Amino acid sequence: MAQDVLSDLSELLSGFKAMGGIEAALVTSQSGINMVSLVPPRTNADTLAAMSSTLQNAGDFITTQFKKGHSNRIVVECEHSKLVIICAGPKAYFIVLTLDNVNLGPLFLEMSNTAKKIEKLLST
């Protein structure tokens, strides 16, 4: 992947994270390879990328088994945070770990907008 694209993705994640309440943000390949990430210290971004991709792919498998199409978003509500995974086009997932008090409506909207930008960057 071109260094310019990685730099643009990193800048995009920084802007997204500036909205507040975001602990981590990652862009991964659909196979779980970490492309770019902003995660707290002592967080293994590669493991988070791989496991999140596995979770999204499991959701896809389940929904297609019921002939409901592909899953667009996976949300895991934890005791002190929320993990949200969405598709960012045919090549990537956009993964966000939030603080527990984040309002999901605005988060979903901003994630969708950012995912479209990620898709555009990866298609060039």
Tab-separated table of N, CA and C in Angstrom, residues 51-63 70-77 82-87 93-96 104 107-108 111:
chain	number	residue	atom	x	y	z
A	51	MET	N	-8.933	-9.805	15.667
A	51	MET	CA	-10.119	-10.303	16.365
A	51	MET	C	-11.379	-9.546	15.931
A	52	SER	N	-11.271	-8.256	15.693
A	52	SER	CA	-12.422	-7.482	15.228
A	52	SER	C	-12.863	-7.941	13.847
A	53	SER	N	-11.903	-8.217	12.993
A	53	SER	CA	-12.220	-8.719	11.660
A	53	SER	C	-12.909	-10.078	11.761
A	54	THR	N	-12.426	-10.914	12.641
A	54	THR	CA	-13.046	-12.226	12.852
A	54	THR	C	-14.491	-12.061	13.316
A	55	LEU	N	-14.725	-11.108	14.208
A	55	LEU	CA	-16.076	-10.855	14.708
A	55	LEU	C	-16.990	-10.371	13.583
A	56	GLN	N	-16.512	-9.445	12.763
A	56	GLN	CA	-17.312	-8.938	11.641
A	56	GLN	C	-17.603	-10.062	10.644
A	57	ASN	N	-16.589	-10.862	10.344
A	57	ASN	CA	-16.779	-11.968	9.408
A	57	ASN	C	-17.755	-13.011	9.960
A	58	ALA	N	-17.742	-13.228	11.275
A	58	ALA	CA	-18.697	-14.149	11.890
A	58	ALA	C	-20.123	-13.602	11.754
A	59	GLY	N	-20.280	-12.296	11.967
A	59	GLY	CA	-21.588	-11.666	11.776
A	59	GLY	C	-22.076	-11.832	10.351
A	60	ASP	N	-21.165	-11.646	9.394
A	60	ASP	CA	-21.506	-11.835	7.983
A	60	ASP	C	-21.953	-13.271	7.710
A	61	PHE	N	-21.220	-14.216	8.254
A	61	PHE	CA	-21.557	-15.620	8.049
A	61	PHE	C	-22.959	-15.918	8.580
A	62	ILE	N	-23.232	-15.440	9.777
A	62	ILE	CA	-24.529	-15.714	10.399
A	62	ILE	C	-25.661	-15.083	9.594
A	63	THR	N	-25.514	-13.819	9.222
A	63	THR	CA	-26.606	-13.149	8.508
A	63	THR	C	-26.828	-13.734	7.119
A	70	HIS	N	-25.381	-9.177	3.977
A	70	HIS	CA	-24.173	-8.987	4.793
A	70	HIS	C	-24.463	-8.056	5.962
A	71	SER	N	-23.743	-8.276	7.055
A	71	SER	CA	-23.884	-7.376	8.207
A	71	SER	C	-23.154	-6.073	7.898
A	72	ASN	N	-23.775	-4.967	8.209
A	72	ASN	CA	-23.178	-3.659	7.952
A	72	ASN	C	-22.396	-3.129	9.139
A	73	ARG	N	-22.828	-3.542	10.331
A	73	ARG	CA	-22.210	-2.991	11.544
A	73	ARG	C	-22.359	-4.009	12.665
A	74	ILE	N	-21.307	-4.143	13.447
A	74	ILE	CA	-21.337	-4.972	14.650
A	74	ILE	C	-21.084	-4.036	15.829
A	75	VAL	N	-21.917	-4.133	16.865
A	75	VAL	CA	-21.745	-3.325	18.059
A	75	VAL	C	-21.637	-4.256	19.257
A	76	VAL	N	-20.570	-4.082	20.018
A	76	VAL	CA	-20.389	-4.844	21.251
A	76	VAL	C	-20.409	-3.836	22.392
A	77	GLU	N	-21.424	-3.936	23.234
A	77	GLU	CA	-21.524	-3.032	24.369
A	77	GLU	C	-20.869	-3.700	25.574
A	82	LYS	N	-17.738	0.754	24.257
A	82	LYS	CA	-18.462	0.147	23.142
A	82	LYS	C	-17.459	-0.093	22.023
A	83	LEU	N	-17.589	-1.225	21.368
A	83	LEU	CA	-16.768	-1.545	20.205
A	83	LEU	C	-17.701	-1.564	19.009
A	84	VAL	N	-17.354	-0.792	17.972
A	84	VAL	CA	-18.183	-0.725	16.771
A	84	VAL	C	-17.300	-1.050	15.569
A	85	ILE	N	-17.781	-1.960	14.738
A	85	ILE	CA	-17.066	-2.369	13.533
A	85	ILE	C	-18.006	-2.175	12.356
A	86	ILE	N	-17.542	-1.438	11.338
A	86	ILE	CA	-18.355	-1.280	10.137
A	86	ILE	C	-17.490	-1.532	8.908
A	87	CYS	N	-18.154	-1.879	7.831
A	87	CYS	CA	-17.460	-2.068	6.565
A	87	CYS	C	-17.073	-0.707	6.006
A	93	TYR	N	-12.327	-2.737	7.034
A	93	TYR	CA	-13.229	-2.480	8.143
A	93	TYR	C	-12.718	-1.261	8.895
A	94	PHE	N	-13.653	-0.506	9.459
A	94	PHE	CA	-13.343	0.627	10.314
A	94	PHE	C	-13.795	0.233	11.711
A	95	ILE	N	-12.874	0.256	12.654
A	95	ILE	CA	-13.121	-0.247	14.004
A	95	ILE	C	-12.899	0.882	15.001
A	96	VAL	N	-13.848	1.052	15.914
A	96	VAL	CA	-13.757	2.121	16.901
A	96	VAL	C	-14.093	1.561	18.280
A	104	LEU	N	-24.503	6.911	20.632
A	104	LEU	CA	-24.321	6.075	19.449
A	104	LEU	C	-24.857	6.697	18.161
A	107	LEU	N	-22.249	8.972	16.700
A	107	LEU	CA	-21.093	8.117	16.410
A	107	LEU	C	-21.314	7.335	15.119
A	108	PHE	N	-22.485	6.702	14.979
A	108	PHE	CA	-22.776	5.927	13.767
A	108	PHE	C	-22.725	6.808	12.525
A	111	MET	N	-19.090	7.671	11.857
A	111	MET	CA	-18.383	6.482	11.382
A	111	MET	C	-18.742	6.179	9.931
